[in-house]
Amino acid sequence: DDTVIILGDLGSGDIAKFLGSLHGKKQLIIGNHDKAILKDPEVISCLQSIKQMSERTIETKDITPENKIRLSIPSPTPFIRLSLCHYPIWSFNYNCCYGVDFYGHIHTAYAENMVIHDACINYANIKGKPMNMFNISASMPYIGYKPQIFDKIIEGASLFYDKIKRD
């Protein structure tokens, strides 16, 4: 049974119908544009949980070898921690222990996303450990305007940022 984690800013329109079309358990991480929908009992009934942020453990056996390299996960590391928040958080739990932060608040500001991406690289150079933060807003081209699984997000984001740096 899948869990769909929505990193805020659900939007407008028939949100309950949209949520009903998604398979699995739905968890909302509250965004800055979610105040009105949080007053709608029909929307609330579609959600299994509503939180400010969340953390998950991901077993590395479930991550593709290519993405282990992209995330600089050494062997043997049995699991990584995933932090989920609407906003990018610099000091997320496990940020220097192969953790990953997914955020969504910055919708289409590629310059802001590149600053965050480059800051993560600089942090890794200073600390000697990777810091992995990825914008998974639906407006990012590598998301494809639909829910994605962990590996597709990492792969798409990595290829996207690599292409921007080459161009």
Short mmCIF file of C-alpha atoms in Angstrom, two decimals:
data_model
loop_
_atom_site.label_atom_id
_atom_site.label_comp_id
_atom_site.label_asym_id
_atom_site.label_seq_id
_atom_site.Cartn_x
_atom_site.Cartn_y
_atom_site.Cartn_z
CA ASP A 1 0.00 0.00 0.00
CA ASP A 2 1.56 3.28 -1.16
CA THR A 3 1.75 6.50 0.77
CA VAL A 4 1.37 9.74 -1.18
CA ILE A 5 3.06 12.62 0.59
CA ILE A 6 1.98 16.07 -0.56
CA LEU A 7 4.41 18.83 0.36
CA GLY A 8 1.83 21.56 0.66
CA ASP A 9 0.13 24.09 -1.58
CA LEU A 10 -2.55 21.68 -2.77
CA GLY A 11 -4.13 24.35 -4.93
CA SER A 12 -7.74 25.24 -5.64
CA GLY A 13 -10.71 23.60 -7.26
CA ASP A 14 -12.13 20.24 -6.27
CA ILE A 15 -9.28 19.16 -4.00
CA ALA A 16 -11.31 16.31 -2.47
CA LYS A 17 -11.92 14.86 -5.93
CA PHE A 18 -8.23 15.19 -6.78
CA LEU A 19 -7.18 13.48 -3.54
CA GLY A 20 -9.73 10.72 -4.15
CA SER A 21 -8.11 10.03 -7.53
CA LEU A 22 -4.75 9.26 -5.89
CA HIS A 23 -4.09 5.67 -4.79
CA GLY A 24 -2.79 4.91 -1.32
CA LYS A 25 -2.72 6.78 1.96
CA LYS A 26 -2.43 10.54 1.62
CA GLN A 27 -0.33 12.63 4.00
CA LEU A 28 -0.33 16.41 3.76
CA ILE A 29 2.67 18.42 4.85
CA ILE A 30 1.11 21.85 5.35
CA GLY A 31 2.10 24.59 2.91
CA ASN A 32 1.63 28.33 3.12
CA HIS A 33 -1.34 28.22 0.69
CA ASP A 34 -3.30 25.48 2.50
CA LYS A 35 -5.22 27.55 5.07
CA ALA A 36 -8.57 27.44 3.22
CA ILE A 37 -8.50 23.74 2.37
CA LEU A 38 -7.69 22.86 5.98
CA LYS A 39 -11.15 24.20 6.87
CA ASP A 40 -12.86 21.89 4.36
CA PRO A 41 -14.13 18.71 6.09
CA GLU A 42 -14.37 16.86 2.76
CA VAL A 43 -10.68 17.48 2.08
CA ILE A 44 -9.72 16.59 5.65
CA SER A 45 -11.56 13.27 5.35
CA CYS A 46 -9.36 12.32 2.35
CA LEU A 47 -6.14 12.73 4.33
CA GLN A 48 -4.72 10.10 6.69
CA SER A 49 -2.49 12.69 8.36
CA ILE A 50 -1.73 16.40 8.33
CA LYS A 51 1.66 17.53 9.64
CA GLN A 52 4.08 20.43 9.55
CA MET A 53 6.89 18.05 8.60
CA SER A 54 7.69 14.36 8.57
CA GLU A 55 10.64 11.99 8.54
CA ARG A 56 10.90 8.58 6.94
CA THR A 57 13.46 5.82 6.92
CA ILE A 58 14.36 4.39 3.53
CA GLU A 59 16.27 1.15 3.30
CA THR A 60 19.17 1.50 0.90
CA LYS A 61 18.37 -1.88 -0.65
CA ASP A 62 15.34 -0.09 -2.14
CA ILE A 63 17.49 2.60 -3.81
CA THR A 64 18.98 2.02 -7.25
CA PRO A 65 22.79 1.72 -7.45
CA GLU A 66 22.92 4.86 -9.63
CA ASN A 67 21.05 6.88 -7.03
CA LYS A 68 23.28 5.59 -4.24
CA ILE A 69 26.17 7.11 -6.18
CA ARG A 70 24.23 10.35 -6.81
CA LEU A 71 23.51 10.63 -3.08
CA SER A 72 27.07 9.59 -2.10
CA ILE A 73 25.79 6.77 0.10
CA PRO A 74 28.71 4.56 1.11
CA SER A 75 28.44 0.80 1.46
CA PRO A 76 27.39 -0.67 3.76
CA THR A 77 24.75 1.85 4.87
CA PRO A 78 21.53 0.00 5.70
CA PHE A 79 19.19 3.00 5.58
CA ILE A 80 18.95 6.74 5.06
CA ARG A 81 16.60 9.30 6.59
CA LEU A 82 14.24 11.38 4.48
CA SER A 83 13.04 14.74 5.80
CA LEU A 84 9.84 16.15 4.29
CA CYS A 85 8.77 19.75 4.75
CA HIS A 86 7.03 22.35 2.61
CA TYR A 87 10.00 24.69 3.02
CA PRO A 88 13.69 23.97 2.39
CA ILE A 89 15.40 23.40 5.74
CA TRP A 90 19.17 23.79 5.96
CA SER A 91 19.58 21.98 9.21
CA PHE A 92 17.32 18.98 8.75
CA ASN A 93 17.77 15.88 10.86
CA TYR A 94 20.61 13.67 9.54
CA ASN A 95 21.64 16.38 7.05
CA CYS A 96 25.27 15.30 7.23
CA CYS A 97 24.65 11.58 7.64
CA TYR A 98 23.42 10.73 4.14
CA GLY A 99 20.00 12.21 4.83
CA VAL A 100 17.78 13.67 2.12
CA ASP A 101 15.45 16.68 2.36
CA PHE A 102 12.46 16.98 0.03
CA TYR A 103 10.71 20.37 -0.09
CA GLY A 104 8.25 22.09 -2.38
CA HIS A 105 7.73 25.78 -1.50
CA ILE A 106 9.89 27.24 -4.26
CA HIS A 107 7.67 26.58 -7.27
CA THR A 108 9.45 27.87 -10.36
CA ALA A 109 12.34 29.98 -9.11
CA TYR A 110 15.18 28.05 -10.75
CA ALA A 111 17.74 30.57 -9.50
CA GLU A 112 16.69 29.96 -5.88
CA ASN A 113 16.83 26.21 -6.42
CA MET A 114 20.32 26.49 -7.88
CA VAL A 115 21.47 28.53 -4.86
CA ILE A 116 20.18 25.78 -2.57
CA HIS A 117 21.74 23.07 -4.76
CA ASP A 118 25.12 24.85 -4.86
CA ALA A 119 25.00 25.54 -1.12
CA CYS A 120 24.58 21.81 -0.53
CA ILE A 121 27.67 21.12 -2.61
CA ASN A 122 29.63 23.79 -0.70
CA TYR A 123 28.44 22.33 2.61
CA ALA A 124 29.63 18.90 1.50
CA ASN A 125 33.02 20.32 0.53
CA ILE A 126 33.42 21.98 3.94
CA LYS A 127 32.05 19.15 6.09
CA GLY A 128 33.36 16.30 3.97
CA LYS A 129 29.89 14.72 3.88
CA PRO A 130 27.08 15.13 1.36
CA MET A 131 23.99 17.23 1.99
CA ASN A 132 21.09 16.28 -0.27
CA MET A 133 18.14 18.64 -0.76
CA PHE A 134 15.67 18.35 -3.64
CA ASN A 135 12.74 20.55 -4.63
CA ILE A 136 9.90 18.20 -5.50
CA SER A 137 7.35 20.88 -6.27
CA ALA A 138 5.03 19.66 -9.03
CA SER A 139 6.13 22.66 -11.08
CA MET A 140 9.69 21.37 -11.39
CA PRO A 141 10.25 19.81 -14.84
CA TYR A 142 11.72 16.58 -13.50
CA ILE A 143 8.56 15.83 -11.52
CA GLY A 144 6.34 15.78 -14.61
CA TYR A 145 3.33 17.33 -12.81
CA LYS A 146 2.41 14.08 -11.10
CA PRO A 147 3.37 12.00 -8.07
CA GLN A 148 6.75 10.30 -8.39
CA ILE A 149 8.60 7.60 -6.47
CA PHE A 150 11.81 8.35 -4.55
CA ASP A 151 14.22 6.97 -7.18
CA LYS A 152 12.56 8.88 -10.05
CA ILE A 153 12.80 12.12 -8.08
CA ILE A 154 16.52 11.65 -7.31
CA GLU A 155 17.31 10.61 -10.88
CA GLY A 156 15.30 13.45 -12.44
CA ALA A 157 16.64 16.13 -10.11
CA SER A 158 20.24 15.01 -10.56
CA LEU A 159 19.98 15.03 -14.35
CA PHE A 160 18.17 18.40 -14.28
CA TYR A 161 20.84 20.13 -12.16
CA ASP A 162 23.65 18.54 -14.18
CA LYS A 163 22.09 19.88 -17.40
CA ILE A 164 21.70 23.39 -15.97
CA LYS A 165 25.36 23.42 -14.94
CA ARG A 166 26.43 22.33 -18.44
CA ASP A 167 24.28 24.97 -20.21
#
